[in-house]
Coordinates of C-alpha atoms and ligand atoms in Angstrom, one line a residue:
M89 CA -0.1 0.0 0.1
K90 CA 1.2 3.4 -0.8
R91 CA 2.0 5.3 2.1
I92 CA 1.0 9.1 2.2
S93 CA 2.3 11.7 4.5
D94 CA 0.1 12.9 7.6
K95 CA 0.8 16.3 6.2
R96 CA -0.9 15.3 2.9
L97 CA -3.5 13.3 4.4
L98 CA -4.8 16.2 6.6
A99 CA -4.9 18.5 3.6
Q100 CA -6.8 15.6 1.7
V101 CA -9.2 15.5 4.7
A102 CA -9.7 19.3 4.6
R103 CA -10.5 19.2 1.0
E104 CA -12.7 16.4 0.8
G105 CA -14.2 16.6 4.4
S106 CA -15.9 12.9 4.9
T107 CA -15.5 11.7 1.5
L108 CA -12.1 10.3 2.0
S109 CA -10.6 8.6 -0.9
G110 CA -9.9 4.8 -0.2
A111 CA -6.0 5.8 0.5
A112 CA -7.0 8.2 3.4
R113 CA -9.5 5.7 4.6
R114 CA -6.7 2.8 4.8
D115 CA -4.5 5.2 6.9
F116 CA -7.4 5.5 9.5
L117 CA -7.2 1.7 9.8
K118 CA -3.8 1.2 9.3
K119 CA -3.1 0.3 13.0
G120 CA -6.1 -1.9 13.5
I121 CA -5.6 -4.0 10.7
A122 CA -2.0 -5.0 11.6
V123 CA -3.2 -5.8 15.1
A124 CA -6.4 -7.9 14.2
A125 CA -4.0 -9.9 11.7
G126 CA -1.6 -10.9 14.7
T127 CA -4.3 -11.8 17.3
V128 CA -6.6 -14.9 17.2
A129 CA -8.5 -15.3 20.5
A130 CA -8.2 -18.6 22.2
G131 CA -10.7 -21.3 21.5
T132 CA -11.4 -19.8 18.0
V133 CA -10.7 -21.5 14.7
A134 CA -8.4 -19.3 12.4
A135 CA -9.6 -19.2 8.5
E136 CA -7.1 -18.0 5.9
T137 CA -8.4 -15.2 4.0
E138 CA -7.6 -14.4 0.3
E139 CA -5.3 -11.7 1.4
G140 CA -3.2 -13.9 3.8
G141 CA -4.8 -12.5 7.2
T142 CA -6.4 -14.6 9.5
L143 CA -10.2 -14.9 10.5
K144 CA -11.8 -15.5 13.9
V145 CA -14.2 -18.2 13.5
G146 CA -16.4 -18.5 16.6
E147 CA -18.4 -21.4 17.6
W148 CA -21.4 -19.5 17.0
S149 CA -20.6 -20.1 13.1
R150 CA -20.6 -24.0 13.7
R151 CA -24.1 -24.3 15.0
L152 CA -27.7 -22.9 14.1
G153 CA -28.9 -19.8 15.7
R154 CA -32.4 -19.1 17.0
G155 CA -35.3 -19.1 14.6
V156 CA -37.7 -16.2 13.7
V157 CA -40.2 -15.0 16.1
T158 CA -38.3 -16.3 19.1
V159 CA -38.4 -12.7 20.1
P160 CA -41.8 -11.1 18.7
Y161 CA -40.6 -7.7 19.4
G162 CA -37.1 -7.7 19.1
S163 CA -34.5 -6.1 21.5
P164 CA -30.6 -4.7 21.0
S165 CA -28.1 -7.3 21.2
R166 CA -27.2 -8.6 24.9
F167 CA -23.8 -7.2 24.6
E168 CA -25.3 -3.5 24.3
S169 CA -27.1 -3.9 27.5
H170 CA -24.9 -0.9 28.9
V171 CA -27.0 1.3 26.2
V172 CA -29.5 2.2 28.9
R173 CA -31.3 5.5 30.2
R174 CA -29.9 6.5 33.5
N175 CA -31.0 9.1 36.2
V176 CA -29.3 11.1 38.7
P177 CA -30.7 9.9 42.3
W178 CA -30.0 12.8 44.2
L179 CA -31.5 15.0 41.8
T180 CA -35.2 14.3 42.6
A181 CA -37.0 13.0 45.5
D182 CA -39.1 10.2 43.8
A183 CA -39.0 8.4 40.5
V184 CA -42.4 9.5 39.4
S185 CA -41.5 13.1 39.4
S186 CA -38.3 12.9 38.1
V187 CA -36.0 12.7 34.8
S188 CA -33.9 9.9 33.0
F189 CA -31.3 11.0 30.7
T190 CA -30.7 9.6 27.1
P191 CA -27.1 7.8 26.4
L192 CA -26.4 10.2 23.6
H193 CA -22.4 8.9 23.5
E194 CA -24.0 5.3 22.5
L195 CA -25.8 6.6 19.4
S196 CA -25.1 7.0 15.8
G197 CA -26.7 9.2 13.3
I198 CA -29.3 11.4 14.4
I199 CA -32.5 9.3 15.5
T200 CA -32.9 8.1 19.3
P201 CA -34.4 4.5 19.3
N202 CA -37.6 4.8 21.2
G203 CA -36.4 2.6 24.4
L204 CA -33.5 5.2 25.1
V205 CA -35.6 8.7 24.7
F206 CA -35.1 10.5 28.0
E207 CA -38.2 10.4 30.4
R208 CA -39.7 13.5 32.2
Y209 CA -42.9 13.1 34.6
H210 CA -44.6 14.9 37.1
A211 CA -46.7 12.2 38.1
G212 CA -45.4 8.9 36.5
V213 CA -46.7 7.2 33.5
P214 CA -50.4 6.7 33.3
E215 CA -51.7 3.5 31.1
I216 CA -54.4 4.7 29.0
P217 CA -56.5 2.3 26.9
P218 CA -56.5 4.1 23.3
E219 CA -60.1 3.3 22.8
E220 CA -61.2 5.2 26.1
H221 CA -58.9 8.1 25.1
R222 CA -60.6 11.5 24.2
L223 CA -59.2 15.0 22.8
L224 CA -61.7 17.8 23.8
I225 CA -61.3 20.8 22.1
H226 CA -63.4 23.7 23.4
G227 CA -63.2 27.1 24.8
M228 CA -63.2 30.1 22.1
V229 CA -64.0 28.0 19.2
E230 CA -67.3 27.7 16.9
R231 CA -67.8 24.0 17.1
P232 CA -66.4 22.3 20.4
L233 CA -65.0 18.8 19.6
V234 CA -64.6 15.6 21.4
L235 CA -62.2 13.4 19.5
T236 CA -61.4 9.6 19.6
M237 CA -58.0 8.4 18.4
E238 CA -59.8 6.7 15.4
D239 CA -61.0 10.4 14.7
I240 CA -57.5 11.6 14.7
V241 CA -56.0 9.0 13.0
K242 CA -58.2 9.1 9.8
L243 CA -57.1 12.7 9.3
P244 CA -54.2 13.4 7.0
S245 CA -50.8 13.2 8.7
E246 CA -47.6 14.6 8.4
S247 CA -44.0 13.2 9.6
V248 CA -41.5 15.5 10.8
I249 CA -37.8 14.6 12.5
R250 CA -37.3 17.0 15.2
F251 CA -35.1 17.1 18.6
L252 CA -37.0 17.6 21.8
E253 CA -35.3 19.1 24.5
C254 CA -36.0 19.9 28.2
P255 CA -34.9 23.4 29.2
A256 CA -33.3 22.2 32.3
N257 CA -30.8 20.2 30.2
G258 CA -27.2 21.2 31.5
G259 CA -29.0 22.9 34.3
M260 CA -26.7 21.4 37.0
E261 CA -23.6 23.2 35.2
W262 CA -24.4 26.8 35.7
R263 CA -21.9 27.0 38.9
G264 CA -19.4 24.9 37.9
A265 CA -18.6 21.7 36.0
Q266 CA -20.5 18.7 37.9
M267 CA -21.4 15.8 36.0
E268 CA -18.7 13.6 34.7
A269 CA -20.8 12.1 31.8
S270 CA -22.2 13.7 28.5
Q271 CA -25.3 11.5 29.6
F272 CA -26.0 14.0 32.3
T273 CA -24.6 17.1 31.0
H274 CA -26.6 16.9 27.6
G275 CA -28.9 13.9 27.9
M276 CA -32.3 15.6 28.3
L277 CA -32.3 15.5 24.3
S278 CA -33.9 13.1 22.2
C279 CA -34.6 13.1 18.3
C280 CA -37.3 10.9 17.0
E281 CA -39.5 11.1 13.6
W282 CA -42.7 12.1 14.9
T283 CA -46.1 11.4 13.0
G284 CA -49.4 13.1 13.6
V285 CA -51.9 15.8 12.5
P286 CA -51.0 19.5 12.3
L287 CA -52.7 21.5 15.1
A288 CA -53.5 23.9 12.7
V289 CA -56.1 21.3 11.0
L290 CA -57.8 20.5 14.4
L291 CA -58.3 24.1 15.2
E292 CA -59.8 24.6 11.8
E293 CA -62.2 21.7 12.3
A294 CA -63.3 23.2 15.6
G295 CA -63.3 27.0 14.3
A296 CA -61.0 29.0 16.6
K297 CA -62.7 32.5 17.0
P298 CA -60.8 35.6 15.9
G299 CA -59.9 36.7 19.7
A300 CA -58.4 33.3 20.6
K301 CA -55.0 34.2 21.1
W302 CA -53.9 31.2 23.4
L303 CA -54.3 27.6 23.8
L304 CA -54.3 25.4 27.1
A305 CA -52.8 22.1 26.5
E306 CA -53.5 19.6 29.5
G307 CA -52.4 16.1 29.9
A308 CA -54.4 12.9 31.3
D309 CA -51.5 12.0 33.8
G310 CA -51.9 12.3 37.6
A311 CA -50.4 15.7 37.2
A312 CA -52.8 17.1 34.5
M313 CA -49.8 18.8 33.6
T314 CA -51.2 22.1 31.7
R315 CA -49.0 24.6 29.7
S316 CA -50.0 27.8 27.8
I317 CA -49.2 27.8 24.1
P318 CA -49.6 31.1 22.0
M319 CA -51.8 30.4 18.9
E320 CA -49.1 31.7 16.4
K321 CA -47.1 28.6 17.5
A322 CA -50.2 26.3 17.5
L323 CA -50.9 27.2 13.7
D324 CA -47.2 27.5 12.7
D325 CA -45.8 23.8 13.1
A326 CA -47.3 22.1 16.4
L327 CA -48.4 19.0 15.7
V328 CA -50.7 16.5 18.0
V329 CA -48.7 13.2 17.4
Y330 CA -49.6 9.6 17.7
A331 CA -46.4 8.0 16.3
Q332 CA -42.6 7.9 17.2
N333 CA -39.9 6.4 14.9
G334 CA -42.8 4.4 12.9
E335 CA -44.6 2.7 15.9
R336 CA -47.3 4.3 18.2
L337 CA -46.0 6.5 20.8
R338 CA -44.3 4.5 24.0
P339 CA -46.2 5.3 27.0
E340 CA -43.1 7.2 28.5
Q341 CA -43.7 9.7 25.5
G342 CA -47.4 10.2 25.8
Y343 CA -49.3 7.1 24.6
P344 CA -51.7 7.5 23.0
L345 CA -51.5 11.2 22.0
R346 CA -49.3 14.1 22.6
L347 CA -48.6 17.5 21.5
L348 CA -45.3 18.5 20.0
N349 CA -43.9 21.9 19.7
P350 CA -40.9 21.6 17.5
G351 CA -37.9 23.5 18.8
W352 CA -39.7 24.5 21.9
E353 CA -38.9 24.0 25.5
G354 CA -39.7 20.2 26.2
N355 CA -42.2 21.2 29.0
T356 CA -44.6 22.9 26.3
S357 CA -45.2 19.4 24.4
V358 CA -47.8 18.3 26.6
K359 CA -48.1 14.1 26.8
W360 CA -51.1 12.1 27.2
L361 CA -52.8 15.2 25.6
R362 CA -56.5 15.2 26.6
R363 CA -57.8 18.7 26.5
L364 CA -57.0 22.0 24.4
K365 CA -58.9 25.1 25.2
A366 CA -58.7 28.2 23.4
G367 CA -58.7 31.7 25.2
D368 CA -57.7 35.2 24.8
S369 CA -54.9 35.3 27.5
P370 CA -52.6 32.7 29.0
W371 CA -53.6 30.8 32.1
H372 CA -52.0 31.6 35.2
H373 CA -51.3 28.1 36.7
R374 CA -49.2 27.2 39.2
E375 CA -46.2 26.1 37.1
E376 CA -46.1 28.9 35.1
T377 CA -45.4 31.6 37.8
S378 CA -43.1 29.3 39.9
K379 CA -41.4 27.1 37.4
Y380 CA -39.9 27.3 33.7
T381 CA -38.9 30.9 34.5
D382 CA -35.2 32.1 34.2
L383 CA -34.1 33.6 37.4
M384 CA -31.5 36.5 36.7
E385 CA -29.2 38.0 39.0
D386 CA -31.0 40.9 39.5
G387 CA -34.0 39.1 41.1
K388 CA -36.0 39.4 38.0
A389 CA -37.1 36.3 35.8
R390 CA -37.4 35.7 32.4
R391 CA -40.7 33.8 31.3
F392 CA -42.4 32.4 27.9
T393 CA -38.3 31.6 27.0
W394 CA -39.7 28.8 24.6
V395 CA -37.4 28.5 22.1
M396 CA -34.4 26.0 22.4
E397 CA -31.2 28.2 21.2
A398 CA -28.5 26.5 19.3
N399 CA -26.1 24.0 21.2
S400 CA -23.8 21.3 20.5
V401 CA -22.0 18.5 22.2
I402 CA -18.8 16.4 21.4
L403 CA -19.8 12.9 22.1
S404 CA -16.8 11.0 20.6
P405 CA -14.7 11.6 22.5
C406 CA -16.6 12.4 26.0
P407 CA -16.0 11.3 29.6
E408 CA -18.0 8.2 28.9
K409 CA -16.0 7.5 25.4
P410 CA -12.4 8.3 26.3
W411 CA -9.7 7.7 23.6
S412 CA -7.7 4.8 24.3
G413 CA -3.7 4.7 23.2
A414 CA -4.7 2.9 20.1
R415 CA -6.6 6.1 18.8
K416 CA -3.1 8.0 18.5
G417 CA -2.9 9.3 14.9
L418 CA -5.8 10.0 12.7
T419 CA -9.0 9.7 14.3
E420 CA -12.4 11.4 14.1
I421 CA -14.0 13.8 16.4
S422 CA -18.0 13.6 16.5
G423 CA -20.9 15.2 17.9
L424 CA -24.5 16.4 17.7
A425 CA -25.6 20.2 17.2
W426 CA -29.2 21.6 17.2
S427 CA -31.2 24.8 17.3
G428 CA -34.9 25.3 18.0
R429 CA -34.6 28.3 15.4
G430 CA -34.0 26.1 12.1
R431 CA -31.3 24.3 10.6
I432 CA -27.7 24.2 11.8
T433 CA -25.2 25.8 9.4
A434 CA -22.2 25.3 10.6
V435 CA -20.3 23.7 13.5
D436 CA -16.6 24.5 14.4
V437 CA -14.4 22.6 16.6
S438 CA -11.4 23.5 18.9
A439 CA -8.7 21.8 20.4
D440 CA -7.4 24.4 22.3
G441 CA -10.3 25.7 24.3
G442 CA -11.3 28.4 21.8
A443 CA -8.0 29.7 20.6
N444 CA -8.3 28.1 17.0
W445 CA -11.4 26.6 15.1
R446 CA -11.8 24.2 12.3
R447 CA -15.0 23.8 10.5
A448 CA -16.7 20.4 11.0
T449 CA -18.4 18.5 8.6
L450 CA -22.3 17.9 8.7
K451 CA -23.1 14.5 8.1
G452 CA -26.3 12.9 6.7
M453 CA -29.4 14.9 6.9
V454 CA -29.4 18.4 8.0
L455 CA -32.9 19.3 8.8
P456 CA -34.6 22.2 10.8
K457 CA -35.1 21.9 14.5
C458 CA -33.4 18.5 14.4
L459 CA -30.3 16.9 15.7
T460 CA -27.3 17.1 13.3
R461 CA -24.5 15.1 13.3
F462 CA -21.0 16.6 12.7
A463 CA -17.7 15.0 12.5
L464 CA -13.8 16.2 11.9
P465 CA -10.8 14.4 11.2
Y466 CA -8.3 15.0 13.7
E467 CA -4.6 14.0 14.1
W468 CA -4.3 13.0 17.7
R469 CA -0.7 13.1 19.1
G470 CA -1.4 12.8 22.6
G471 CA -0.6 15.9 25.0
N472 CA -3.8 17.8 26.9
L473 CA -6.3 19.1 24.9
L474 CA -9.6 21.3 25.7
L475 CA -12.2 20.1 23.1
Q476 CA -14.9 22.4 22.3
S477 CA -17.9 22.6 19.6
R478 CA -19.6 25.8 18.9
A479 CA -23.0 25.6 16.5
T480 CA -24.0 28.0 14.5
D481 CA -27.6 28.3 13.0
E482 CA -29.5 29.5 9.8
T483 CA -30.5 32.9 11.8
G484 CA -26.7 33.8 12.4
Y485 CA -27.0 32.7 16.1
V486 CA -23.8 31.5 17.4
Q487 CA -23.5 29.4 20.3
P488 CA -22.3 31.5 23.2
T489 CA -19.0 30.7 25.4
L490 CA -19.9 30.0 29.3
A491 CA -18.6 33.6 30.2
Q492 CA -20.9 35.4 27.4
L493 CA -23.8 33.3 28.7
R494 CA -23.0 34.0 32.4
E495 CA -22.5 37.8 31.8
V496 CA -26.0 38.0 30.5
R497 CA -28.0 35.4 32.6
G498 CA -26.0 35.0 35.8
V499 CA -25.8 31.8 37.5
E500 CA -29.0 31.6 39.2
S501 CA -31.1 30.0 36.4
I502 CA -31.5 26.2 36.2
Y503 CA -32.8 26.5 32.4
H504 CA -31.6 27.3 28.9
K505 CA -27.8 26.5 29.6
N506 CA -26.6 26.4 25.7
A507 CA -23.0 27.1 26.6
I508 CA -20.1 25.6 24.4
Q509 CA -19.2 22.6 26.5
T510 CA -15.3 22.2 27.2
W511 CA -14.0 18.4 27.7
G512 CA -10.6 18.3 28.9
V513 CA -8.9 15.4 27.2
E514 CA -5.7 14.0 29.2
D515 CA -2.5 12.6 27.4
S516 CA -3.8 9.1 28.4
G517 CA -7.0 9.8 26.5
A518 CA -9.2 10.2 29.6
V519 CA -12.0 12.9 29.1
R520 CA -12.9 15.2 32.2
N521 CA -15.6 17.9 32.1
V522 CA -14.1 21.3 32.9
Q523 CA -14.9 24.8 32.6
I524 CA -12.8 27.7 31.2
S525 CA -13.6 31.2 31.6
Ligands
MTE212 N1 -48.6 15.5 30.6 C1 -47.3 15.6 30.8 N2 -46.6 16.2 29.6 C2 -45.2 16.4 29.8 C3 -44.5 16.0 31.1 C4 -45.4 15.8 32.3 O1 -44.8 15.4 33.3 N3 -47.0 15.3 32.0 N4 -43.3 16.4 31.2 C5 -42.9 17.7 30.3 C6 -41.3 17.9 30.2 S1 -40.8 18.9 31.4 C7 -40.5 17.5 29.2 S2 -39.3 18.0 29.1 C8 -41.0 16.8 28.2 C9 -40.3 15.3 28.0 O2 -40.7 14.3 27.1 P1 -40.2 13.0 27.1 O3 -40.5 12.5 28.5 O4 -40.9 12.4 26.1 O5 -38.5 13.1 26.7 O6 -42.6 16.3 28.3 C10 -43.4 17.3 28.8 N5 -44.7 16.9 28.9
MO213 MO1 -38.6 19.5 31.1

């Protein structure tokens, strides 16, 4: 194989982005292939390959495997049992009013598998027979409606891939780096393909009156969670959804019906949706005055801060996915970026705490209000790094540094911490959650 110099390779990578030539890809693999050819695990049979290498033939290749429908609804390989939602026990008093986190660092692409979508409940998961579920649309409407699931499913549907993020994501990090895991610093975040009916269609059926400026959305859980939604959002891109990544909603995500407000605070996407009431002003329910407001330094609070601003995080490497020594040489940095205002247009990566930046490649689909995968080939020579990613969205908004965010918002808030994350990569490849000013 023709060797090409690292300098040429990096230049080529910069030119071609993720579409590496065969020679460049082989350089990524050089070390791996050399090791694999020399190692054959005990108890396995070595088979000669045409190229003269050896291939491990396990005992699984010498008997029959299990047949169809042994598992009527499939689940991941048992070797992937570490890929699970996790919670932070000290964060909440009990499990029914709590949150679990998506293991973002274990995922590829942009879709969150249904079983790994983070959960946020105020009163646990209700078990609702779909045939008994009803959606009431009333208040300032010409024709109040009581809809069954059948009624809703027969309407023309739409499918969109959108992220959903709790505004408390990263909320433990305002005063200092605290959680040694990307799952806990960024995992109140998911991205699914959602299918349902535009709320605008339902409001047209009901005939919203001209003075109707707000909607009260209410869930059928024990908390009867309610949120006030402005009519502009309802008529813009809000959906009443019943399916998630191809199947009906998971109970955790609001089965059989939930509201989805793309790009907005997760709490506005009311699950187990049973009621929509049109009115001329927002409802002053308990949560709106005490929770989901951003406390500022001067004691005032921001409220109705609905949009989730541009954010990003590097997930390879991260504290749970350190780099091993074998990674030295050319490797790939990758992560996720998202913005509640629209498409991600650029992600820059720094290895020196923000002094120098290089533009990453956006991979696969780049959709509005959707997780976007970015990656950058990187020559890792060891030493200490301060790895950062910085997202820009189509409105021109650039993800702020922590110092910039603290300057405007102080440190009293729990919500909307979308500052640039810094991972300290040590010479050993270990990754620490660090904050730099
Ligand atoms: N009815 C109801 N809807 C709800 C909640 C709830 O407790 N009850 N939690 C909200 C919050 S705070 C968030 S962040 C999202 C989380 O959605 P998920 O559990 O599908 O990830 O649901 C929202 N919708
Ligand atoms: Mo939330």
